[in-house]
XYZ file of C-alpha atoms in Angstrom:
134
model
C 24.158 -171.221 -49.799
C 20.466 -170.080 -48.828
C 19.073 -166.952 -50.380
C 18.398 -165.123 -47.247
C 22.161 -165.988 -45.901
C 23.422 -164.407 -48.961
C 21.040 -161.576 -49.082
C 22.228 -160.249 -45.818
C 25.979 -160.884 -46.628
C 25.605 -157.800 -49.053
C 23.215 -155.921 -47.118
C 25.484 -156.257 -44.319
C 28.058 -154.517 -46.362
C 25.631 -151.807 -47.880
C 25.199 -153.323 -50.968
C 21.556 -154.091 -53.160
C 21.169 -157.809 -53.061
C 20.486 -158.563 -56.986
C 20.281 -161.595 -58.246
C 23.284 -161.506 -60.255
C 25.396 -160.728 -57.065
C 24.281 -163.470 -55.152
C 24.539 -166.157 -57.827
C 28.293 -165.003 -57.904
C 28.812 -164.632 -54.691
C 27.643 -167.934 -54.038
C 29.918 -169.430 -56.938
C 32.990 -167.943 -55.277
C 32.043 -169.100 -51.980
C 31.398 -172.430 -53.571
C 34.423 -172.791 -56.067
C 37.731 -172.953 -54.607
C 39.543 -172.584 -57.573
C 40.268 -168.597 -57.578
C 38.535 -168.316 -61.002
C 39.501 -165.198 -63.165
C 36.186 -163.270 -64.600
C 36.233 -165.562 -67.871
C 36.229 -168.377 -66.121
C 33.116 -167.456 -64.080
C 31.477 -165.731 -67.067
C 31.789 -169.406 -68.722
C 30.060 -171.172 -66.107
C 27.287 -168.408 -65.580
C 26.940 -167.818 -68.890
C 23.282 -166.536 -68.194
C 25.569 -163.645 -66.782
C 27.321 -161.052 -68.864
C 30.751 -160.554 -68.774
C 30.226 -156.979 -67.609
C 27.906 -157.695 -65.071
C 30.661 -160.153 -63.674
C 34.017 -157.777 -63.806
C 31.301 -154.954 -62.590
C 30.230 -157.145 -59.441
C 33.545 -158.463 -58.763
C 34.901 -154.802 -58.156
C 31.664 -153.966 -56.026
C 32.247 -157.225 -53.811
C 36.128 -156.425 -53.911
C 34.970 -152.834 -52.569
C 33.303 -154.532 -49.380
C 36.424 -156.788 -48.786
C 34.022 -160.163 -49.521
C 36.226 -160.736 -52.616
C 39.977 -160.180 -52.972
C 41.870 -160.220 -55.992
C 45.141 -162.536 -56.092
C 48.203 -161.659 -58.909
C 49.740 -164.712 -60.292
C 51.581 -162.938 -62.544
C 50.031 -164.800 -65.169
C 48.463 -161.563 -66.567
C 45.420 -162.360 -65.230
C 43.116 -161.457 -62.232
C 42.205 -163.978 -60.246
C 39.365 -164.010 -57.390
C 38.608 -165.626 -54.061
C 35.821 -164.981 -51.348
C 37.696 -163.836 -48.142
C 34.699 -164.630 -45.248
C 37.383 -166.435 -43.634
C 40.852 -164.503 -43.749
C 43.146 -166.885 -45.099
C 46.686 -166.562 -47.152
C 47.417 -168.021 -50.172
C 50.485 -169.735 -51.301
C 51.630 -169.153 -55.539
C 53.428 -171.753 -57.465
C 55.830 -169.178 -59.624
C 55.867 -171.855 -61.889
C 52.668 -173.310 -62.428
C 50.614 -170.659 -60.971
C 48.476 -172.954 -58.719
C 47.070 -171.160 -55.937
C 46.384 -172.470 -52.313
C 44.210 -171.512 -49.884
C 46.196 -172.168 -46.071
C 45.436 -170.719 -42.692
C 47.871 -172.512 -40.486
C 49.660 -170.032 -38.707
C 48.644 -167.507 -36.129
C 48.496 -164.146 -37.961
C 48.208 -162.244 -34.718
C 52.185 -161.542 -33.545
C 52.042 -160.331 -37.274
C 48.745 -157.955 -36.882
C 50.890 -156.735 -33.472
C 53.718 -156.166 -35.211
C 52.256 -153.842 -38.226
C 49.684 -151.896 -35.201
C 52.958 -151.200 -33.386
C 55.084 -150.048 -36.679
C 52.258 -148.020 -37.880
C 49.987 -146.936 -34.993
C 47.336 -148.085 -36.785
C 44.566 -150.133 -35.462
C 44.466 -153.166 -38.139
C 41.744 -153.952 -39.972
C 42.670 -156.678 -42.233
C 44.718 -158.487 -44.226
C 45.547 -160.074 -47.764
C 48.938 -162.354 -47.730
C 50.303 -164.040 -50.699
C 53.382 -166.196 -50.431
C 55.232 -167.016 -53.911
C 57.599 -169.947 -53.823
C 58.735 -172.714 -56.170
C 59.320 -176.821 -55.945
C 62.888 -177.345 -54.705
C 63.214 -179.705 -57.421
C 62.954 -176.796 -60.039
C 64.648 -174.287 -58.110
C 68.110 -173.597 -59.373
């Protein structure tokens, strides 16, 4: 992604453009994969691992990055510009990215249970393949 487009992503969100932020930003954007800090530290290895897990929790803070439990004892991370759900194989732990549903009756639903004016969301949907369920 270009420089500038990045640049104002975190600007946008009150945040000091460094360099360090935007080359991860731009790997999450760019890597589908929901990577855990390790696995992004070994690819940007010019990176330290505590630059990484410190950036992650500053783009986590401005909602660009949510975390996703596997229950694999591990954090994983994904870049939420688009709000999309994400589907866990119990099993194998794969994650998938899917939007194909219309979240809004469910946005209506939680403003009129809670009175609150909604401002986002973060779905995860667990399930396993029917030929392993027992």
């Amino acid at each position: 992604m270009p420089d500038q487009k990045l640049r104002n992503m975190l600007q946008e969100r009150g945040l000091k453009a460094t360099s360090q932020r935007m080359i991860i930003l731009d790997y999450l954007m760019s890597h589908k994969t929901h990577p855990t800090a390790e696995m992004i530290h070994a690819d940007l290895q010019s990176i330290s691992l505590a630059t990484v897990y410190n950036t992650l929790e500053k783009l986590i803070e401005t909602g660009l990055v949510v975390v996703i439990d596997v229950n694999d004892d591990k954090r994983h991370f994904d870049y939420y510009g688009k709000p999309h759900y994400h589907i866990i194989n119990q099993e194998t732990h794969e994650i998938i990215d899917a939007n194909n549903f219309d979240v809004q009756p469910l946005i209506d639903a939680a403003r009129k249970a809670s009175g609150l004016n909604i401002s986002g969301y973060h779905i995860e949907l667990y399930g396993i393949d029917p030929k392993d369920a027992k």
